[in-house]
mmCIF file of C-alpha atoms in Angstrom:
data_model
loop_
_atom_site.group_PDB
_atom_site.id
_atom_site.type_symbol
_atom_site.label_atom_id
_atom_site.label_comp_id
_atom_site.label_asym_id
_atom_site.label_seq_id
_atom_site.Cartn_x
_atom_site.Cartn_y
_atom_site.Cartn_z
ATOM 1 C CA UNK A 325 -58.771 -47.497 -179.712
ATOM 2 C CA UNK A 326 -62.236 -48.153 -180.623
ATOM 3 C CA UNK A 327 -65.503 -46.499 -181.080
ATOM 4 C CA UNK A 328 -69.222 -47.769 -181.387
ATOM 5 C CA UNK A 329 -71.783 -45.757 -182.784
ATOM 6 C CA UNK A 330 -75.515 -45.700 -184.060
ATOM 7 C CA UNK A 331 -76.190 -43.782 -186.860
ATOM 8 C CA UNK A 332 -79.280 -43.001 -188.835
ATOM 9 C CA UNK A 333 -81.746 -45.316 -189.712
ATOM 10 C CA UNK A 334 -80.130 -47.693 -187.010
ATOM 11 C CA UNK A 335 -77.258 -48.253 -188.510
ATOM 12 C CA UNK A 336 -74.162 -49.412 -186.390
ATOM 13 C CA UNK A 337 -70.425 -48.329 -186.622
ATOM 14 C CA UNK A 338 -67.527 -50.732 -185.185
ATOM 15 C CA UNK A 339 -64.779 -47.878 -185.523
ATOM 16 C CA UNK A 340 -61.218 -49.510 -184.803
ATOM 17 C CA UNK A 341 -57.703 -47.769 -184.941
ATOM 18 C CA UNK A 342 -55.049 -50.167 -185.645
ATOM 19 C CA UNK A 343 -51.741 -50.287 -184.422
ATOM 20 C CA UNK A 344 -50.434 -49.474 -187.925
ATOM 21 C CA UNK A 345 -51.985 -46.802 -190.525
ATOM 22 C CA UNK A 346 -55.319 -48.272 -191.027
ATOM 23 C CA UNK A 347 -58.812 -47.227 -189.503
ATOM 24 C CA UNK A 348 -61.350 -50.718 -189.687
ATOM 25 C CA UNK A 349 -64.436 -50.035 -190.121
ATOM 26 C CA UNK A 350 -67.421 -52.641 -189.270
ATOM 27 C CA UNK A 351 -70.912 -51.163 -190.638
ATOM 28 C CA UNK A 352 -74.185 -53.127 -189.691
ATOM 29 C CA UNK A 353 -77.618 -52.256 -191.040
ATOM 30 C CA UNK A 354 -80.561 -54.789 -190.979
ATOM 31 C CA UNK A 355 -79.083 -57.626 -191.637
ATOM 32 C CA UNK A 356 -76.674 -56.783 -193.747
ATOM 33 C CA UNK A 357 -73.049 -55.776 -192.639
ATOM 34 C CA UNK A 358 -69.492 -54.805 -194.470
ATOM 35 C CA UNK A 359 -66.005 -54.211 -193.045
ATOM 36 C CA UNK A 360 -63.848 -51.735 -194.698
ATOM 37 C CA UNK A 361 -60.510 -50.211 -194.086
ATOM 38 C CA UNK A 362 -59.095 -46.396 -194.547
ATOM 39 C CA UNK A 363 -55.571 -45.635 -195.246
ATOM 40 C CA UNK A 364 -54.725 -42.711 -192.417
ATOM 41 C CA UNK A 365 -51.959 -41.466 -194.632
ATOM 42 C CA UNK A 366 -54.796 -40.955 -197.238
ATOM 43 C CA UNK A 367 -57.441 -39.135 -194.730
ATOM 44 C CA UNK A 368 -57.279 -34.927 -194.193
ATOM 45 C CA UNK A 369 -56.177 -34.026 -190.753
ATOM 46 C CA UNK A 370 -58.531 -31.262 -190.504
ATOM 47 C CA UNK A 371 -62.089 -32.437 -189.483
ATOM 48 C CA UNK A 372 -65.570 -31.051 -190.639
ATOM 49 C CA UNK A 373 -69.004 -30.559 -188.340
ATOM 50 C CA UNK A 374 -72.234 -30.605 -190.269
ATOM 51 C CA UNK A 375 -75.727 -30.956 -189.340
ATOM 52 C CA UNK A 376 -76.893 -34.170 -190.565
ATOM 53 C CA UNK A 377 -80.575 -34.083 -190.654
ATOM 54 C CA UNK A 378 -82.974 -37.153 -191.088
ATOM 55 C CA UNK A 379 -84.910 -36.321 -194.056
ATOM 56 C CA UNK A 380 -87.479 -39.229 -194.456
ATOM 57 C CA UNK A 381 -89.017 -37.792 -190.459
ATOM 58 C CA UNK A 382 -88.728 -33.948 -191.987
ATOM 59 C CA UNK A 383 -90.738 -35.069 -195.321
ATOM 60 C CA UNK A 384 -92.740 -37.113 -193.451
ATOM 61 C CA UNK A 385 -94.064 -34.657 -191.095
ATOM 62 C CA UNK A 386 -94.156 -31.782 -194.152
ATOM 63 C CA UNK A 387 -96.824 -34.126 -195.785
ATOM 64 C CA UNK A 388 -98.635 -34.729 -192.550
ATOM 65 C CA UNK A 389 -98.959 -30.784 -192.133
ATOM 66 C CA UNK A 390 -100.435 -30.176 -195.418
ATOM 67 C CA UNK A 391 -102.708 -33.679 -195.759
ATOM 68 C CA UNK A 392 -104.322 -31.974 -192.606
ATOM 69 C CA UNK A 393 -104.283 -28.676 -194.239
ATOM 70 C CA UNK A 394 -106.133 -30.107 -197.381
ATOM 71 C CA UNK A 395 -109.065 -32.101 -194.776
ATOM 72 C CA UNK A 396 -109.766 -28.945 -192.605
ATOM 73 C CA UNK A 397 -109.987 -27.622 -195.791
ATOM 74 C CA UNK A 398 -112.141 -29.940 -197.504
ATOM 75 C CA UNK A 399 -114.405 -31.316 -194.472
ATOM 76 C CA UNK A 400 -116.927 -28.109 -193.938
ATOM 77 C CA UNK A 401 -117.704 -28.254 -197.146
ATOM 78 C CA UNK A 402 -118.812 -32.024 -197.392
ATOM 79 C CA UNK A 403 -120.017 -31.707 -193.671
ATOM 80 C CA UNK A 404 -122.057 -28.432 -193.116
ATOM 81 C CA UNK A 405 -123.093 -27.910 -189.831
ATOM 82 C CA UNK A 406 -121.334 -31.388 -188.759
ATOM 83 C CA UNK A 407 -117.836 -30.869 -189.272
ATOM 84 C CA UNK A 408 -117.108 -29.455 -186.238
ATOM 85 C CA UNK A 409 -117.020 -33.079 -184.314
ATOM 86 C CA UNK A 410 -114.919 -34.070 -187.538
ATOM 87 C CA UNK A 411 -112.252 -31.254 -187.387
ATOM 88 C CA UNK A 412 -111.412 -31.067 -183.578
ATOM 89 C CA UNK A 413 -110.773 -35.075 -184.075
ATOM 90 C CA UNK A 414 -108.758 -34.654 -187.233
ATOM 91 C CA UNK A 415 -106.746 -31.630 -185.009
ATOM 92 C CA UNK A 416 -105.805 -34.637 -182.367
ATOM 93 C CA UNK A 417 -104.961 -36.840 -184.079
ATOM 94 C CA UNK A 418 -102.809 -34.709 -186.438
ATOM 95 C CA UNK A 419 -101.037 -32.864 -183.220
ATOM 96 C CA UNK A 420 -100.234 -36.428 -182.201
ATOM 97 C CA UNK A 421 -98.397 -37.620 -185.513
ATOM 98 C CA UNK A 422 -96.835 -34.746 -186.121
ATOM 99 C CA UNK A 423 -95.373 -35.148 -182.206
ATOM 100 C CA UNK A 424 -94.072 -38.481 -183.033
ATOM 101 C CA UNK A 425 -92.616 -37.609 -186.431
ATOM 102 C CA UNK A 426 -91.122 -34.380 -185.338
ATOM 103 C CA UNK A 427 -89.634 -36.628 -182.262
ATOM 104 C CA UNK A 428 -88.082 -38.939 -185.000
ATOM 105 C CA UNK A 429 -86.820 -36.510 -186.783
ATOM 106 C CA UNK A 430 -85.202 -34.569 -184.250
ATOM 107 C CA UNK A 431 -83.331 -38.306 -182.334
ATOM 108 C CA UNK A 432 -82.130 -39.320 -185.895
ATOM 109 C CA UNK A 433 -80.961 -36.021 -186.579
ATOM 110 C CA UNK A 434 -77.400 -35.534 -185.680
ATOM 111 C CA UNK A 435 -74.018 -33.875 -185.603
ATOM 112 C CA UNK A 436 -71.585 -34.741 -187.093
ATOM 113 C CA UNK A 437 -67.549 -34.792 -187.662
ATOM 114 C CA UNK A 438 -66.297 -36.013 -191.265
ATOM 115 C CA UNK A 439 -62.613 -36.885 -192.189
ATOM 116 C CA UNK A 440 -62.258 -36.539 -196.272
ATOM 117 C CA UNK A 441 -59.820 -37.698 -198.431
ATOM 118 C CA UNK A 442 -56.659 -35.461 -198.454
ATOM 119 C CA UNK A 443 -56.486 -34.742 -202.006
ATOM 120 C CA UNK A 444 -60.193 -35.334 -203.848
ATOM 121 C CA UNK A 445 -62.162 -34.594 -200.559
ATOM 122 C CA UNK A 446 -64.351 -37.348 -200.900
ATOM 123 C CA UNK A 447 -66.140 -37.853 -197.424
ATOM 124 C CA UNK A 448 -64.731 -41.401 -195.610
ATOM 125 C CA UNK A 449 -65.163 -41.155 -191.714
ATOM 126 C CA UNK A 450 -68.691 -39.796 -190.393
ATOM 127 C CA UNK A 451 -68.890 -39.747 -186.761
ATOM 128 C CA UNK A 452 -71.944 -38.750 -184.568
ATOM 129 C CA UNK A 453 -70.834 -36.036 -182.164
ATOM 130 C CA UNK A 454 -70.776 -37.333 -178.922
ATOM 131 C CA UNK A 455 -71.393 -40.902 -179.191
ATOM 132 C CA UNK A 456 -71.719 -42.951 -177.336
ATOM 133 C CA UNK A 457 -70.618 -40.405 -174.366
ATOM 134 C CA UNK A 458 -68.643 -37.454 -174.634
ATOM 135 C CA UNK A 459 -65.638 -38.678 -173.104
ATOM 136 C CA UNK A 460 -64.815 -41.703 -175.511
ATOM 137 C CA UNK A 461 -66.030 -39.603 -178.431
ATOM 138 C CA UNK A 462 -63.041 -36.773 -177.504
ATOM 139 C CA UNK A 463 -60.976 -39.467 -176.805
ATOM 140 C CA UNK A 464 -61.115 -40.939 -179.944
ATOM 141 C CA UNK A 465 -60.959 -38.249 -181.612
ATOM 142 C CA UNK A 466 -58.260 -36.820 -180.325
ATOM 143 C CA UNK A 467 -56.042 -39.918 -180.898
ATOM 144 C CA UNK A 468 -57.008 -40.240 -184.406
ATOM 145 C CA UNK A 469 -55.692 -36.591 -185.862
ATOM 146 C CA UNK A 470 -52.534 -36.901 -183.320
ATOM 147 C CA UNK A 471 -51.996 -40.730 -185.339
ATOM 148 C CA UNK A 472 -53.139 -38.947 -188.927
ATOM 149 C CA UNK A 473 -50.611 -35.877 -187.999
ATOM 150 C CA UNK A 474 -47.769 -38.376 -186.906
ATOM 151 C CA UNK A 475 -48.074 -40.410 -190.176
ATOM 152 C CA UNK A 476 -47.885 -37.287 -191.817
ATOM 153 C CA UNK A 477 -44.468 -36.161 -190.235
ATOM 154 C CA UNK A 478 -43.194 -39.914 -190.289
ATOM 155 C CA UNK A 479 -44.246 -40.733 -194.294
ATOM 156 C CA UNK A 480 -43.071 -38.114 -196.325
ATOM 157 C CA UNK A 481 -43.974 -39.080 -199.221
ATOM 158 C CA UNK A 482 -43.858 -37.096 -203.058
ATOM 159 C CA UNK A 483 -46.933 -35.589 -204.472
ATOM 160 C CA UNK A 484 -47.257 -38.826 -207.188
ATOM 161 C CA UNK A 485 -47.366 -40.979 -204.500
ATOM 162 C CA UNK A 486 -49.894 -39.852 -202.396
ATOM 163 C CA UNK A 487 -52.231 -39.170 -204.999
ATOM 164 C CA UNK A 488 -51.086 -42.964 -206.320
ATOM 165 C CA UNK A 489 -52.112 -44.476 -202.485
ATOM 166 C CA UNK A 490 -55.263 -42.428 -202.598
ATOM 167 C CA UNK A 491 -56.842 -42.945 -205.825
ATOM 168 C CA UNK A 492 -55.757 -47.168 -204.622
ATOM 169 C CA UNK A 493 -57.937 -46.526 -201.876
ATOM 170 C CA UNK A 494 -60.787 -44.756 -203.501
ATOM 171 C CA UNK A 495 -61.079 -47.609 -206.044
ATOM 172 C CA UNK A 496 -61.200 -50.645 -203.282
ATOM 173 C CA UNK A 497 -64.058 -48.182 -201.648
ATOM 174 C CA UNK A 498 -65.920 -47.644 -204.573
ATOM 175 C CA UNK A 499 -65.780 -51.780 -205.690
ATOM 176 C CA UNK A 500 -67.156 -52.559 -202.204
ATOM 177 C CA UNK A 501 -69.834 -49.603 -203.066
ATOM 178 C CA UNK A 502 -68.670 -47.476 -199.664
ATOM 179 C CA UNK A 503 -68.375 -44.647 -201.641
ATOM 180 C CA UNK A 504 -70.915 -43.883 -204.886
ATOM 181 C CA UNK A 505 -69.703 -44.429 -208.651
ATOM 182 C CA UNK A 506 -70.006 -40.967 -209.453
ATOM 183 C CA UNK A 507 -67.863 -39.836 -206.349
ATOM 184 C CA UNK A 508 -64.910 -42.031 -207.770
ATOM 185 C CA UNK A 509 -65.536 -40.534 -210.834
ATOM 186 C CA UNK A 510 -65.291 -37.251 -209.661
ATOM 187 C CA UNK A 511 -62.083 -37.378 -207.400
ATOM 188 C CA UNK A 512 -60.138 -39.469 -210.153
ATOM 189 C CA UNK A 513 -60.921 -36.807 -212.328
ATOM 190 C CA UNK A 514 -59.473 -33.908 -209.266
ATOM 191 C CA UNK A 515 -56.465 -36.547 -208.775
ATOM 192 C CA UNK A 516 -55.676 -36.710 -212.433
ATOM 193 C CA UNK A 517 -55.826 -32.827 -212.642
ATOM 194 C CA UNK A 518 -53.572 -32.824 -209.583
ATOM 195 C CA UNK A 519 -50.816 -35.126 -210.712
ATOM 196 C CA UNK A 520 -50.572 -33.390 -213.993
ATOM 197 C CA UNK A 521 -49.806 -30.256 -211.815
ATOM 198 C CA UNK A 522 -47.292 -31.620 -210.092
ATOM 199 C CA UNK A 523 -45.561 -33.822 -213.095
ATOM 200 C CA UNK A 524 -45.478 -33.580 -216.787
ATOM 201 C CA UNK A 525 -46.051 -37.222 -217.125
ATOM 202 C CA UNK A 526 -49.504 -38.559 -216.008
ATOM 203 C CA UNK A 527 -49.463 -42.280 -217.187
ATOM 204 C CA UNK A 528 -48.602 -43.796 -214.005
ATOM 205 C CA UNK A 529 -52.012 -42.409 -212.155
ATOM 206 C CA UNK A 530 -54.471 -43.057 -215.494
ATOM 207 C CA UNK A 531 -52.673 -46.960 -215.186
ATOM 208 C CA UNK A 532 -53.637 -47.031 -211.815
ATOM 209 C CA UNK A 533 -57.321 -46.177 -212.050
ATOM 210 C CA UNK A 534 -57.547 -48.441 -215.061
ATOM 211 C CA UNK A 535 -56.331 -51.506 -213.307
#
């Protein structure tokens, strides 16, 4: 199964399910472009929808409302008895940037569904809703959790050890700079608190983020 997307900023998704456990990922922006693999056993089966808006169009478009603001202000003053001319130009050419930026803003913003990490709840698998149709997007979808719930029922696996295979994971995504520094930091500090909960011995985990 595979899935192509384009997310913000123009940035392009190869998503490919393997035959085994692992979801490939193939990320292209600009020029620049980075393949990455998940560990299924290590992803949440339960999905989450948020609103992703595209903040560079929003702040854009904020500080084109108020510049405008501040020269319809400012122009009658510097102007009298000419501004008029002045201000009714200003007003079309304002109504047509703030068009285009608001257009931006709303085609970059997007929907959409993000698998976290089963334990720390880092965020690992952003897909836009409904790219690139419907169909495939269900599709996919809908054979990933059934593959994530199967490897569930088919690897049980102790508490250690999952938290073990996900902090691995976290640690090759954070050295390839997938995830930020400070999210590592933060679930290897919830995966430490959660092995000590479930053992009284914690050295094998704090060896494992060390390495």
């Amino acid at each position: 199964m595979k899935l192509a997307q384009t997310g913000q900023s123009g940035r392009k998704l190869k998503i490919q399910l393997l035959d085994n456990r692992a979801l490939r990922i193939r990320e292209k922006r600009n020029k620049r472009q980075r393949v990455y693999s998940i560990d299924l056993l290590a992803l949440d089966p339960t999905s989450q929808q948020r609103l992703a808006l595209c903040r560079p169009w929003l702040i854009g478009s904020v500080l084109t409302l108020f510049s405008v603001l501040f020269i319809l202000w400012l122009l009658p003053g510097y102007l009298p008895g000419k501004a008029d001319g002045y201000l009714l130009l200003t007003l079309v050419l304002a109504s047509l940037l703030l068009t285009g930026q608001l257009y931006l803003f709303w085609k970059y913003s997007s929907r959409q569904r993000i698998y976290v990490s089963r334990h720390a709840g880092v965020p690992l698998v952003k897909l836009q809703v409904n790219q690139p149709s419907r169909t495939e997007f269900e599709q996919f979808v809908q054979h990933l959790e059934r593959r994530i719930a199967k490897l569930g029922e088919d690897f049980v696996l102790p508490t250690q050890n999952q938290l073990a295979g996900e902090l691995r994971m976290l640690r090759r995504l954070n050295n390839s700079q997938v995830i930020a520094h400070t999210q590592y930091e933060q679930a290897k500090e919830k995966l430490f608190g959660r092995f000590e909960e479930s053992s009284t011995s914690n050295s094998g985990l704090h060896g494992m983020a060390d390495a």
